[in-house]
mmCIF file of C-alpha atoms in Angstrom:
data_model
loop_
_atom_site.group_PDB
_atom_site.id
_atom_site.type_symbol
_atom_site.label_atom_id
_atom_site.label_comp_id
_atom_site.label_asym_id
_atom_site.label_seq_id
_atom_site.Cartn_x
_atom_site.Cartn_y
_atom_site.Cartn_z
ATOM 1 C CA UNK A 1 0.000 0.000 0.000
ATOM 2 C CA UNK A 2 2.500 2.227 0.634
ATOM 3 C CA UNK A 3 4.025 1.623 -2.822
ATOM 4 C CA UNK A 4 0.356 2.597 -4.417
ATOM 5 C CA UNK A 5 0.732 5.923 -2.486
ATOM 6 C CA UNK A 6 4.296 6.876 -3.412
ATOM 7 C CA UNK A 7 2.751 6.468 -6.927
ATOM 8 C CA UNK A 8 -0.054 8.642 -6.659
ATOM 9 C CA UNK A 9 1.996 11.373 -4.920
ATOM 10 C CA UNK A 10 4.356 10.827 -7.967
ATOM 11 C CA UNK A 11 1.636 10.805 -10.223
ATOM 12 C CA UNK A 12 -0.286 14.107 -9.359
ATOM 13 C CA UNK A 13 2.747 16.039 -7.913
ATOM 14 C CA UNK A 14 3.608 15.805 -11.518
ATOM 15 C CA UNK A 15 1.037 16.990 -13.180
ATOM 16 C CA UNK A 16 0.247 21.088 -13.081
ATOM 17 C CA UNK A 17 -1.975 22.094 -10.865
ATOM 18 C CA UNK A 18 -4.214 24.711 -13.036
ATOM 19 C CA UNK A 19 -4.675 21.280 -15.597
ATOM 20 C CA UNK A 20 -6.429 19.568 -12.044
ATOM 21 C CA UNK A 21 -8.416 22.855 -10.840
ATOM 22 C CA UNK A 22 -9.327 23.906 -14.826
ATOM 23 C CA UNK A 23 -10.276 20.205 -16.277
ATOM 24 C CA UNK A 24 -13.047 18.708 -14.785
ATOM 25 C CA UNK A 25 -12.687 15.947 -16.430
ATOM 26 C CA UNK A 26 -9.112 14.951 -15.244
ATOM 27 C CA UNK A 27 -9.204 10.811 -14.756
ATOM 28 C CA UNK A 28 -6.930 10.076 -12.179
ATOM 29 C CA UNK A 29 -7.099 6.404 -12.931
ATOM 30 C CA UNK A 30 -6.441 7.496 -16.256
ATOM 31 C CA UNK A 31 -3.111 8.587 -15.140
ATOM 32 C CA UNK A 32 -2.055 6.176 -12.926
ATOM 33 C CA UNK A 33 -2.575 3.516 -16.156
ATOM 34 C CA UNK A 34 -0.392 5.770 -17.904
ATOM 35 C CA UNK A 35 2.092 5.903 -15.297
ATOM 36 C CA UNK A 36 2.015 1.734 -15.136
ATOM 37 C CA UNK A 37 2.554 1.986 -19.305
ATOM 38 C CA UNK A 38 5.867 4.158 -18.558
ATOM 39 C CA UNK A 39 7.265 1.915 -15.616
ATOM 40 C CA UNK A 40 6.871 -0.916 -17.869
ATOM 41 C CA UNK A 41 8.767 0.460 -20.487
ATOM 42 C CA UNK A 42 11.602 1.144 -18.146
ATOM 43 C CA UNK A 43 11.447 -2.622 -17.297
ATOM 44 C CA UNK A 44 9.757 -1.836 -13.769
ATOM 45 C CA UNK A 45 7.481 -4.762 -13.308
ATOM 46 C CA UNK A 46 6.674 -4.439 -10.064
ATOM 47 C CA UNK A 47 5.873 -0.650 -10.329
ATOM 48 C CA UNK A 48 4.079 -0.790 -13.143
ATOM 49 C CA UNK A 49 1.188 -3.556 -11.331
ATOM 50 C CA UNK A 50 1.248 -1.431 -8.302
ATOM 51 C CA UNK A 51 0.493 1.719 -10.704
ATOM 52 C CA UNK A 52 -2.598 -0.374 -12.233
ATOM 53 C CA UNK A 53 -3.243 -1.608 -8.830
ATOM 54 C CA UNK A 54 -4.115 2.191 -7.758
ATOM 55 C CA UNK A 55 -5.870 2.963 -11.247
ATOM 56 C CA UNK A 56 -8.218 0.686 -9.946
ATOM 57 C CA UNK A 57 -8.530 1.764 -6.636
ATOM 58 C CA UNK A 58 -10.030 5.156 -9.015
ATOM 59 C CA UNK A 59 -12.261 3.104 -11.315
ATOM 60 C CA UNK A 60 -12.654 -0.955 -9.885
ATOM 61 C CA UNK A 61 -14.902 -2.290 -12.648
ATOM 62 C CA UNK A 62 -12.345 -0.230 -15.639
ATOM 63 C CA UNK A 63 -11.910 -3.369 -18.208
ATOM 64 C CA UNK A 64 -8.654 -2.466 -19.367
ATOM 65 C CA UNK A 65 -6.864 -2.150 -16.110
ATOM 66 C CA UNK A 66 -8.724 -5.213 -14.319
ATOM 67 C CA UNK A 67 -6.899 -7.485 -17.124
ATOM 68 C CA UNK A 68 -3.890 -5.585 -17.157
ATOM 69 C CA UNK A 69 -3.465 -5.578 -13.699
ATOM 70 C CA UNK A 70 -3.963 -9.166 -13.591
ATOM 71 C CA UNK A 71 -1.999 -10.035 -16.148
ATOM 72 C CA UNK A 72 0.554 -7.761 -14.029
ATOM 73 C CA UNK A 73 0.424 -9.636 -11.179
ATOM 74 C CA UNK A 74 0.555 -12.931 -12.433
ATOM 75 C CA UNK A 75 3.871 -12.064 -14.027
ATOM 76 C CA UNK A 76 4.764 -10.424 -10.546
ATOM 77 C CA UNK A 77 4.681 -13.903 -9.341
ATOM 78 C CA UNK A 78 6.234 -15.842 -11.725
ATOM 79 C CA UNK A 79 9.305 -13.610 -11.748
ATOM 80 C CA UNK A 80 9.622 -14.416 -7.977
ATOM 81 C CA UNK A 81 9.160 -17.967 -8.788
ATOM 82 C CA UNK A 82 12.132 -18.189 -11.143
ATOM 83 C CA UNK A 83 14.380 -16.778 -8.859
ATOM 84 C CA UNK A 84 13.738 -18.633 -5.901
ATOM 85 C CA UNK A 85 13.176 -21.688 -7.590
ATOM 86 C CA UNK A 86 15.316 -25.143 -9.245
ATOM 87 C CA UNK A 87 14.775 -25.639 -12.613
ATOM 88 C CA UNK A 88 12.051 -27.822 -13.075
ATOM 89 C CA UNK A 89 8.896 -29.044 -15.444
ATOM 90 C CA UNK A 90 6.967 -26.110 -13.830
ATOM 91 C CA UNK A 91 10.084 -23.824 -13.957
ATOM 92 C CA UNK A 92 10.707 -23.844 -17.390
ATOM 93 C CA UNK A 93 6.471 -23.419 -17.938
ATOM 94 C CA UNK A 94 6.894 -20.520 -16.363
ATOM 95 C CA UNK A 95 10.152 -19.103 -17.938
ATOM 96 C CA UNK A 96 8.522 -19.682 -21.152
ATOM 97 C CA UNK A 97 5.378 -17.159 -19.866
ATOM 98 C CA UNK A 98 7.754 -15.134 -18.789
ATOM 99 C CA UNK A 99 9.605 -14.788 -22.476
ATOM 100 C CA UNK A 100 6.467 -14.737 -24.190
ATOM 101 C CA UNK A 101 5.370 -11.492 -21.985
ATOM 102 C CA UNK A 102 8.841 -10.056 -22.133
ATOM 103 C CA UNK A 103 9.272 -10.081 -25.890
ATOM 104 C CA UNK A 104 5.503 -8.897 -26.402
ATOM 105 C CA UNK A 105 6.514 -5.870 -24.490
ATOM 106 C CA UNK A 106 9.583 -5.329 -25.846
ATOM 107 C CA UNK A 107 11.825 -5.807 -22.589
ATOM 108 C CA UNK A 108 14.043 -8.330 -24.374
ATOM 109 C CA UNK A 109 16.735 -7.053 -21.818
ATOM 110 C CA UNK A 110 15.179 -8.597 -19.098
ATOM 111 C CA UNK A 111 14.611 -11.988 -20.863
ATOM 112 C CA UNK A 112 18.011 -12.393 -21.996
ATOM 113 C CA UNK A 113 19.211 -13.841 -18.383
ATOM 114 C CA UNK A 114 16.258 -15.955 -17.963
ATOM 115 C CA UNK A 115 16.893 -17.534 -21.488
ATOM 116 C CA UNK A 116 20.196 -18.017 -20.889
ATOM 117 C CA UNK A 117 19.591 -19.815 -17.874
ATOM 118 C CA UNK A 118 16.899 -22.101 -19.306
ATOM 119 C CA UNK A 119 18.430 -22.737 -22.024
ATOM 120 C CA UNK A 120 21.468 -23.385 -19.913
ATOM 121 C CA UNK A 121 19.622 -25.835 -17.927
ATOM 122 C CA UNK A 122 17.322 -27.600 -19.840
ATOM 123 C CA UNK A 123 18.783 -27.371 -23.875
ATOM 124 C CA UNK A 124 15.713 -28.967 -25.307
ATOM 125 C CA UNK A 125 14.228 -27.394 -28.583
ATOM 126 C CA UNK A 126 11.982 -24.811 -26.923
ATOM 127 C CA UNK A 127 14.877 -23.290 -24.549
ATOM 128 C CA UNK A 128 17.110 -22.809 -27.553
ATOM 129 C CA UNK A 129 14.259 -20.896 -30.190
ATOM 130 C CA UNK A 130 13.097 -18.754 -26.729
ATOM 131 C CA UNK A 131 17.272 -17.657 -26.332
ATOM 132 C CA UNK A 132 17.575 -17.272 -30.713
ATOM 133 C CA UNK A 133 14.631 -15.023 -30.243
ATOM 134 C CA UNK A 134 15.546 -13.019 -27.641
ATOM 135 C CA UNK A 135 19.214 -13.143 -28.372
ATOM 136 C CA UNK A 136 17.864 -11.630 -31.912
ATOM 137 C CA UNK A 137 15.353 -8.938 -30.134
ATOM 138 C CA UNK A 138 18.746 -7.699 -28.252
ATOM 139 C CA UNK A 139 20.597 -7.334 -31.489
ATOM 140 C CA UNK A 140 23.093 -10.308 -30.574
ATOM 141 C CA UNK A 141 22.899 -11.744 -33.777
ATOM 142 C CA UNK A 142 26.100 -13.157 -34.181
ATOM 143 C CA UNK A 143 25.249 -15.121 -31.074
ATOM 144 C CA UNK A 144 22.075 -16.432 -32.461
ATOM 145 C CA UNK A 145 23.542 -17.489 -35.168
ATOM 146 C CA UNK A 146 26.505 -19.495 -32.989
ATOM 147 C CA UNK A 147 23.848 -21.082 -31.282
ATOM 148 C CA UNK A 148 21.855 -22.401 -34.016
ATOM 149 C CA UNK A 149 24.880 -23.241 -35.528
ATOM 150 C CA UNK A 150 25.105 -25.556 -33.198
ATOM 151 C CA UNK A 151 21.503 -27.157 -32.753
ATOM 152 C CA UNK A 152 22.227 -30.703 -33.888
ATOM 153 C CA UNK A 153 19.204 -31.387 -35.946
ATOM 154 C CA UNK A 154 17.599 -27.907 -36.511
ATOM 155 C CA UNK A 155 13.678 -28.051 -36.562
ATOM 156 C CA UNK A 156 11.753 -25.498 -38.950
ATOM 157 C CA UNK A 157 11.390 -22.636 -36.978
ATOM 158 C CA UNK A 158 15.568 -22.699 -35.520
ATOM 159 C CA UNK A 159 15.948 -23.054 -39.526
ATOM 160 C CA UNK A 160 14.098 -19.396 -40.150
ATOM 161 C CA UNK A 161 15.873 -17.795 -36.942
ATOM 162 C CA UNK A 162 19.465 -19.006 -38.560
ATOM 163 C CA UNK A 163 17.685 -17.077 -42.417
ATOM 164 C CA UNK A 164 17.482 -13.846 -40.333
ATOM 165 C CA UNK A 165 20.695 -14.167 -38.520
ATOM 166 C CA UNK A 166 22.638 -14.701 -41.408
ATOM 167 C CA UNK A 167 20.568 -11.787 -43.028
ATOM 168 C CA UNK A 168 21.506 -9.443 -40.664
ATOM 169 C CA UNK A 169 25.113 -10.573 -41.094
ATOM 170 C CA UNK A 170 25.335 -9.971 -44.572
ATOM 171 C CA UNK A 171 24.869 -13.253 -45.795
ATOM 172 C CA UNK A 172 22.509 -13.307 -47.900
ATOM 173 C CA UNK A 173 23.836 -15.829 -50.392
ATOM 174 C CA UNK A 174 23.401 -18.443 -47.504
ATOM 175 C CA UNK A 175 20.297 -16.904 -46.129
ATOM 176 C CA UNK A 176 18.497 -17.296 -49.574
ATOM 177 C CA UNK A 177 19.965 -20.919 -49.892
ATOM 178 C CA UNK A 178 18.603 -22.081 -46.621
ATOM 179 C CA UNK A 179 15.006 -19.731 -47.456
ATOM 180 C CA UNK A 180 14.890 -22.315 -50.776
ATOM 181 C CA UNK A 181 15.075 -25.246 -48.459
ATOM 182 C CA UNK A 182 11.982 -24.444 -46.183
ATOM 183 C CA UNK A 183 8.960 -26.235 -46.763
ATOM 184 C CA UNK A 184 5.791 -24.347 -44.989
ATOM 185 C CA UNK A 185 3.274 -26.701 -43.664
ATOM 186 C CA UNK A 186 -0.780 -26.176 -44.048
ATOM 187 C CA UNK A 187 -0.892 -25.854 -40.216
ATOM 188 C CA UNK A 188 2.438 -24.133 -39.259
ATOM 189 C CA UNK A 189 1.317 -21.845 -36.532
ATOM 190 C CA UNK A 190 1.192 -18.172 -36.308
ATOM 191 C CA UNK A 191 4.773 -17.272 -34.493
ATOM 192 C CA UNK A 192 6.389 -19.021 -37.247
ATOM 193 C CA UNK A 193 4.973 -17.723 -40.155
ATOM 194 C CA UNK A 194 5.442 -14.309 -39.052
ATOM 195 C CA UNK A 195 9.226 -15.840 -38.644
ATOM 196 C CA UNK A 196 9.473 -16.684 -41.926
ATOM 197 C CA UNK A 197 7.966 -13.589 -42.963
ATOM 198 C CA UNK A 198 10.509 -11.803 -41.343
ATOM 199 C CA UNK A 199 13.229 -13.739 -43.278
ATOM 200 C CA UNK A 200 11.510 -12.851 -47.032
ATOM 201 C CA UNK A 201 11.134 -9.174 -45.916
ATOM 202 C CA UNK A 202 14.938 -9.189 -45.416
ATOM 203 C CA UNK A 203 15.272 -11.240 -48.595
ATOM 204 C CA UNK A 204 13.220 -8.779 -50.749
ATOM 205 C CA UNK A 205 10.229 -10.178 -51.101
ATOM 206 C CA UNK A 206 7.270 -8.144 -49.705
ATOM 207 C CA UNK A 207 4.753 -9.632 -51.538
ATOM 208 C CA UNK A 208 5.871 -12.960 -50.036
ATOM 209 C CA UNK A 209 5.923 -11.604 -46.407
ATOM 210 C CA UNK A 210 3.047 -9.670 -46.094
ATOM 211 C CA UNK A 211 1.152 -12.541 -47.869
ATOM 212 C CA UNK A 212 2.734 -14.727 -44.774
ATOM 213 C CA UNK A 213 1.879 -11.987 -42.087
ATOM 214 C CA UNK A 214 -1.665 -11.757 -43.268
ATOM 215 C CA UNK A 215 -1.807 -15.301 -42.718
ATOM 216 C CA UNK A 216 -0.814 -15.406 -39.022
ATOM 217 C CA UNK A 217 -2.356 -12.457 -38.064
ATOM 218 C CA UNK A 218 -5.655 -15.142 -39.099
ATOM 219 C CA UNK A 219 -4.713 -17.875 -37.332
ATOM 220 C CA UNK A 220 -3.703 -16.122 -34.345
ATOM 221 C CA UNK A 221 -7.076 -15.878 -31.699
ATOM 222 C CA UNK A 222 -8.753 -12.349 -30.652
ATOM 223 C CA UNK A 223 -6.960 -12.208 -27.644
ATOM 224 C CA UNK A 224 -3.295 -12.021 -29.016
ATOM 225 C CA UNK A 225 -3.389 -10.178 -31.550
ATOM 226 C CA UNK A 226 -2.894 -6.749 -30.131
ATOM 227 C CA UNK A 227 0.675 -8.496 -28.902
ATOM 228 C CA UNK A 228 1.192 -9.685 -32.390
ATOM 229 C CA UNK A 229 0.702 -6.388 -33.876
ATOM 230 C CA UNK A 230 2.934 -4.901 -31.363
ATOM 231 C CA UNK A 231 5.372 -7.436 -32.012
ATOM 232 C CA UNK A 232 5.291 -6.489 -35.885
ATOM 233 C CA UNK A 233 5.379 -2.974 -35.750
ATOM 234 C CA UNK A 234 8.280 -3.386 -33.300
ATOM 235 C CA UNK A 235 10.604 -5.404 -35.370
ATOM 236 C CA UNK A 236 13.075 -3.782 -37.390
ATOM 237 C CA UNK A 237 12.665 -6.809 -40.055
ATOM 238 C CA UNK A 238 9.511 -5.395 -41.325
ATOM 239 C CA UNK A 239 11.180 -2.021 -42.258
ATOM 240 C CA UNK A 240 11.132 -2.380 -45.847
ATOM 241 C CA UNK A 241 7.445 -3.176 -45.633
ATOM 242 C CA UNK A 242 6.117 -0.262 -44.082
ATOM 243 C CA UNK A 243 6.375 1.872 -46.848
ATOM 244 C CA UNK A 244 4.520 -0.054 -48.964
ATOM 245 C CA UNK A 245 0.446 0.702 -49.503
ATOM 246 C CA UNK A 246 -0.859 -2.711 -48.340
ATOM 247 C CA UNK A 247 1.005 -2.878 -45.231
ATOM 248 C CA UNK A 248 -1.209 -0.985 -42.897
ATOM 249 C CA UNK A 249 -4.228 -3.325 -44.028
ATOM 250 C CA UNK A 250 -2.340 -6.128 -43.621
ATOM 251 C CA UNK A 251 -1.817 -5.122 -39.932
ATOM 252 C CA UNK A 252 -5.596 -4.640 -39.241
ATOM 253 C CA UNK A 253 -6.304 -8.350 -40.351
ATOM 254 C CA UNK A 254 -8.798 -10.147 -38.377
ATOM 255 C CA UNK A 255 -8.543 -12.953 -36.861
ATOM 256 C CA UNK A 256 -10.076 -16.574 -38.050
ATOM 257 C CA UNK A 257 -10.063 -18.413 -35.155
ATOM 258 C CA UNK A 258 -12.858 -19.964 -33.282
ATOM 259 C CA UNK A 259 -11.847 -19.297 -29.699
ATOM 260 C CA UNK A 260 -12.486 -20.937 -26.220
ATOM 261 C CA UNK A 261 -8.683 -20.838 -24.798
ATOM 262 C CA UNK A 262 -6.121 -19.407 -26.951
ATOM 263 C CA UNK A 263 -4.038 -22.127 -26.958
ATOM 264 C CA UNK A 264 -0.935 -19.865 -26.546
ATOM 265 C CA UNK A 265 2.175 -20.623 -24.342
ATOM 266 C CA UNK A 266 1.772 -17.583 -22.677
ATOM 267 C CA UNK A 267 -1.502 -16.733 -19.573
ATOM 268 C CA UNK A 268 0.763 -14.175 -18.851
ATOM 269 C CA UNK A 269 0.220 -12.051 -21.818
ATOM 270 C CA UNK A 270 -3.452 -13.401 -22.886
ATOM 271 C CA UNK A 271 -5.602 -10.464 -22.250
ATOM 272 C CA UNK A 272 -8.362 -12.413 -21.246
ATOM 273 C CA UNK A 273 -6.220 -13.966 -17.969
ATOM 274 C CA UNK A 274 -8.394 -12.075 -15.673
ATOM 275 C CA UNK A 275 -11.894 -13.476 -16.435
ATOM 276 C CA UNK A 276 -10.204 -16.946 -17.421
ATOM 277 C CA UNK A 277 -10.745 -19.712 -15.319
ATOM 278 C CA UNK A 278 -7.875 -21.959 -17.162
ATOM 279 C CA UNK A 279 -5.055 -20.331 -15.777
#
């Protein structure tokens, strides 16, 4: 409680006072959501669900903050959980929420340890694309590209994380090579065809990669696909698309799933945590 207090003096010491006395319609929970948005960014978990925690407090029944604030929380936990805790079958569970939130909110910084570690630990398939992703999000792409290097029989997705390493490292004779070799199943799921569209936009084929983001955007559910967006405007591998006139209506595809659960990795990030009695 004390913490939700600092944060409202914070919050309304900083804004003027003639704004409060001349704006009747000043929402204070309004600014305290704001306030969460901006510790997040800086990588303050904690502050930022203790910031949505006292939005609340200023409108209980908002939508937007009840779910964020839960989704807050939960990842309040599970960061405790991970430190204090062996790697286990429940550990790594929750590492992989924890990646899955990090990289949707573009604190790759604070998965990079975490990866490392679980990767470290367990080296099984979905430790080593979580540390190629994140090692890629951090701009360590020399590293990702020493890692799945190594991977001893590469599956599909490790194969399309090597294409954009080597892409980024100016090898594009070896980037195309390996592109030629990939074979994209009927059900490939959403994550990796916006991969693989990463890859052709660095290749130089737009037509290719929106026609592949378009696709996942569809068979990603409702309630992820404000993180997928974010995730695509946010990578620097769709640069060469944004420019172009179909891009933009490409981003506001719809989704074509029937949903109950998502089905994703991640309760952490699923926007629908709070009312969900799965997780």
């Amino acid at each position: 409680m004390n913490r939700i207090l600092a944060i409202l003096a914070l919050v309304f010491l900083s804004w003027p006072a003639t704004s409060l006395a001349e704006d009747a319609s000043f929402d204070r929970g309004q600014a305290l959501a704001r306030k969460g948005e901006q510790l997040l960014d800086e990588g303050d978990v904690e502050g930022a669900y203790e910031a949505y925690r006292a939005a609340l407090l200023e409108s209980p029944a908002h939508p937007v903050y009840l779910r964020r604030a839960a989704v807050l929380k939960r990842v309040t936990r599970l960061r405790k959980f991970v430190t204090s805790t062996q790697a286990s079958e429940k550990w790594a569970v929750a590492a992989a929420t924890l990646h899955a939130f990090y990289l949707d909110e573009d604190l790759a910084g604070q998965a990079l340890e975490l990866d490392r570690r679980a990767h470290a630990q367990l080296q099984n398939t979905g430790t080593a694309i979580r540390l190629a992703e994140t090692l890629l999000a951090s701009g360590l792409d020399a590293e990702a590209r020493k890692l799945l290097e190594e991977r001893p029989e590469p599956t599909f997705h490790e194969r399309v994380l090597m294409g954009i390493a080597l892409c980024r490292l100016g090898n594009l004779p070896g980037a195309k090579d390996l592109r030629a070799a990939l074979v994209v199943t009927k059900d490939a799921p959403p994550v990796q065809l916006r991969d693989l569209a990463r890859l052709d936009a660095r290749l130089g084929q737009p037509s290719k990669a929106l026609s592949l983001l378009r696709t996942s955007l569809e068979r990603t559910p409702e309630a992820g696909l404000v993180a997928a967006r974010k995730r695509i405007e946010g990578c620097d591998d769709f640069a060469s698309l944004r420019k172009l006139p179909d891009y933009q209506a490409v981003l506001k595809t719809g989704s074509k799933v029937v949903e109950g659960c998502s089905g994703g990795s991640s309760c952490g990030t699923c926007p629908s945590r709070g009312d969900c009695s799965e997780g």
